[in-house]
Amino acid sequence: MERRRTRLIKDGLTQWLRVADDLTSMRKTFAVQQQAKSAFETYQVAFRCGLHWKSWAHRRAMLRIKNKPVQKRETTLPASFTEGDNSIKKSEDVASNNTTPRFPVSLFNTPRELPNSVPAFRIDTQPPAPVKIAASPVRPTRMACAV
């Protein structure tokens, strides 16, 4: 009779432990799903806000460009550039011209001057300290817990 009682207790305890383990894993899975759902909803809200402000800024930029008065700019070039080349215009519409300005080639081919001296903060007065590398990682020692 005692053996039967012990076996029944053991079987019942085993079943309860299985149920508790299953419930724990279900709660973990549910928590992960809820976290993913919450993160996705937050992402969607941030994405919609970003699209809203992007369209708002684009509309404002379009209104600014639309209402901006057309400005004319007079270019003064040396006679050597304007004599033989008829393709250079004297005045350009700044607002409607989306191309990059054309500079004379001589601006880009000028040699760069070398610095006069090395700045003081770049001069090392002392040699660098040697670096020590450990062959094996340092393992933390076990601390005794006072309970």
Coordinates of C-alpha atoms in Angstrom, one line a residue:
M1 CA 0.0 0.0 0.0
E2 CA 2.8 2.4 0.8
R3 CA 4.5 1.7 -2.5
R4 CA 1.3 2.5 -4.4
R5 CA 0.9 5.7 -2.5
T6 CA 4.6 6.7 -3.2
R7 CA 4.1 5.9 -6.9
L8 CA 0.9 7.9 -7.2
I9 CA 2.6 10.9 -5.4
K10 CA 5.6 10.6 -7.8
D11 CA 3.4 10.4 -10.9
G12 CA 1.2 13.3 -9.8
L13 CA 4.3 15.4 -9.0
T14 CA 5.8 14.6 -12.4
Q15 CA 2.6 15.6 -14.1
W16 CA 2.4 18.9 -12.2
L17 CA 6.0 19.7 -13.1
R18 CA 5.3 19.0 -16.8
V19 CA 2.3 21.3 -16.6
A20 CA 4.3 24.0 -14.8
D21 CA 7.1 23.8 -17.4
D22 CA 4.5 23.9 -20.3
L23 CA 2.8 27.0 -18.7
T24 CA 6.2 28.7 -18.3
S25 CA 7.2 28.1 -21.9
M26 CA 3.8 29.3 -23.1
R27 CA 4.1 32.5 -21.0
K28 CA 7.6 33.1 -22.4
T29 CA 6.4 32.6 -26.0
F30 CA 3.4 34.9 -25.4
A31 CA 5.7 37.6 -23.9
V32 CA 8.0 37.4 -26.9
Q33 CA 5.1 37.7 -29.3
Q34 CA 3.7 40.7 -27.4
Q35 CA 7.1 42.4 -27.4
A36 CA 7.4 41.8 -31.2
K37 CA 3.9 43.2 -31.7
S38 CA 4.6 46.2 -29.5
A39 CA 7.9 46.9 -31.3
F40 CA 6.2 46.6 -34.7
E41 CA 3.4 49.0 -33.7
T42 CA 6.0 51.5 -32.5
Y43 CA 7.9 51.2 -35.7
Q44 CA 4.7 51.7 -37.7
V45 CA 3.8 54.9 -35.8
A46 CA 7.3 56.3 -36.2
F47 CA 7.3 55.4 -39.9
R48 CA 3.9 57.2 -40.4
C49 CA 5.2 60.2 -38.5
G50 CA 8.3 60.3 -40.6
L51 CA 6.3 60.1 -43.8
H52 CA 4.0 62.9 -42.6
W53 CA 6.9 65.2 -41.8
K54 CA 8.7 64.3 -45.0
S55 CA 5.7 65.2 -47.1
W56 CA 5.1 68.4 -45.0
A57 CA 8.7 69.5 -45.5
H58 CA 8.5 68.7 -49.3
R59 CA 5.3 70.7 -49.6
R60 CA 6.9 73.7 -47.7
A61 CA 10.0 73.5 -50.0
M62 CA 7.8 73.4 -53.1
L63 CA 5.9 76.5 -51.8
R64 CA 9.2 78.3 -51.1
I65 CA 10.5 77.5 -54.6
K66 CA 7.2 78.5 -56.2
N67 CA 7.0 81.9 -54.3
K68 CA 10.7 82.7 -54.7
P69 CA 11.4 85.6 -57.0
V70 CA 13.6 84.9 -60.0
Q71 CA 17.1 86.5 -59.4
K72 CA 19.4 87.4 -62.2
R73 CA 23.2 87.4 -61.7
E74 CA 25.7 89.2 -63.8
T75 CA 28.9 87.3 -64.4
T76 CA 32.1 89.1 -65.0
L77 CA 34.7 87.0 -66.7
P78 CA 38.1 88.1 -68.0
A79 CA 38.2 89.1 -71.6
S80 CA 40.3 86.1 -72.5
F81 CA 37.4 83.8 -71.6
T82 CA 34.7 85.7 -73.3
E83 CA 36.4 86.6 -76.6
G84 CA 36.6 83.2 -78.3
D85 CA 33.8 81.4 -76.5
N86 CA 30.2 82.4 -77.3
S87 CA 28.7 79.6 -75.2
I88 CA 29.3 81.6 -71.9
K89 CA 26.2 83.7 -71.1
K90 CA 26.5 87.1 -69.5
S91 CA 23.4 86.6 -67.2
E92 CA 21.8 83.5 -65.9
D93 CA 18.6 82.7 -64.2
V94 CA 19.8 81.4 -60.8
A95 CA 16.4 79.9 -59.8
S96 CA 16.0 77.9 -63.0
N97 CA 19.6 76.9 -63.5
N98 CA 20.1 73.5 -61.9
T99 CA 23.6 72.7 -63.3
T100 CA 26.8 73.2 -61.5
P101 CA 28.7 76.3 -62.3
R102 CA 31.6 76.0 -64.7
F103 CA 34.9 77.3 -63.3
P104 CA 38.1 77.9 -65.3
V105 CA 40.4 75.0 -65.3
S106 CA 43.2 77.1 -63.8
L107 CA 41.4 77.3 -60.5
F108 CA 41.7 73.5 -60.0
N109 CA 45.3 73.2 -61.1
T110 CA 46.9 75.6 -58.7
P111 CA 49.6 74.0 -56.5
R112 CA 48.9 73.7 -52.8
E113 CA 51.3 75.4 -50.4
L114 CA 53.0 73.2 -47.9
P115 CA 52.6 74.1 -44.2
N116 CA 55.4 76.1 -42.6
S117 CA 55.9 73.9 -39.5
V118 CA 54.4 71.0 -37.6
P119 CA 51.9 72.1 -34.9
A120 CA 53.2 71.7 -31.3
F121 CA 50.5 69.2 -30.4
R122 CA 51.6 66.9 -33.2
I123 CA 55.2 66.6 -31.8
D124 CA 55.7 63.7 -29.4
T125 CA 58.2 64.6 -26.7
Q126 CA 58.2 61.1 -25.1
P127 CA 58.3 57.7 -26.7
P128 CA 55.1 55.7 -26.5
A129 CA 54.8 53.4 -23.5
P130 CA 55.1 49.7 -24.3
V131 CA 51.9 47.8 -24.6
K132 CA 51.5 44.7 -22.4
I133 CA 49.5 41.9 -23.8
A134 CA 48.4 39.0 -21.5
A135 CA 48.7 35.5 -23.0
S136 CA 45.4 34.4 -21.3
P137 CA 42.4 36.4 -20.2
V138 CA 42.1 37.4 -16.6
R139 CA 39.5 35.3 -14.9
P140 CA 37.5 36.9 -12.1
T141 CA 38.0 35.4 -8.7
R142 CA 35.0 34.0 -6.8
M143 CA 33.7 36.3 -4.2
A144 CA 32.2 34.7 -1.0
C145 CA 28.6 35.8 -0.6
A146 CA 27.7 36.7 2.9
V147 CA 24.1 35.6 3.5

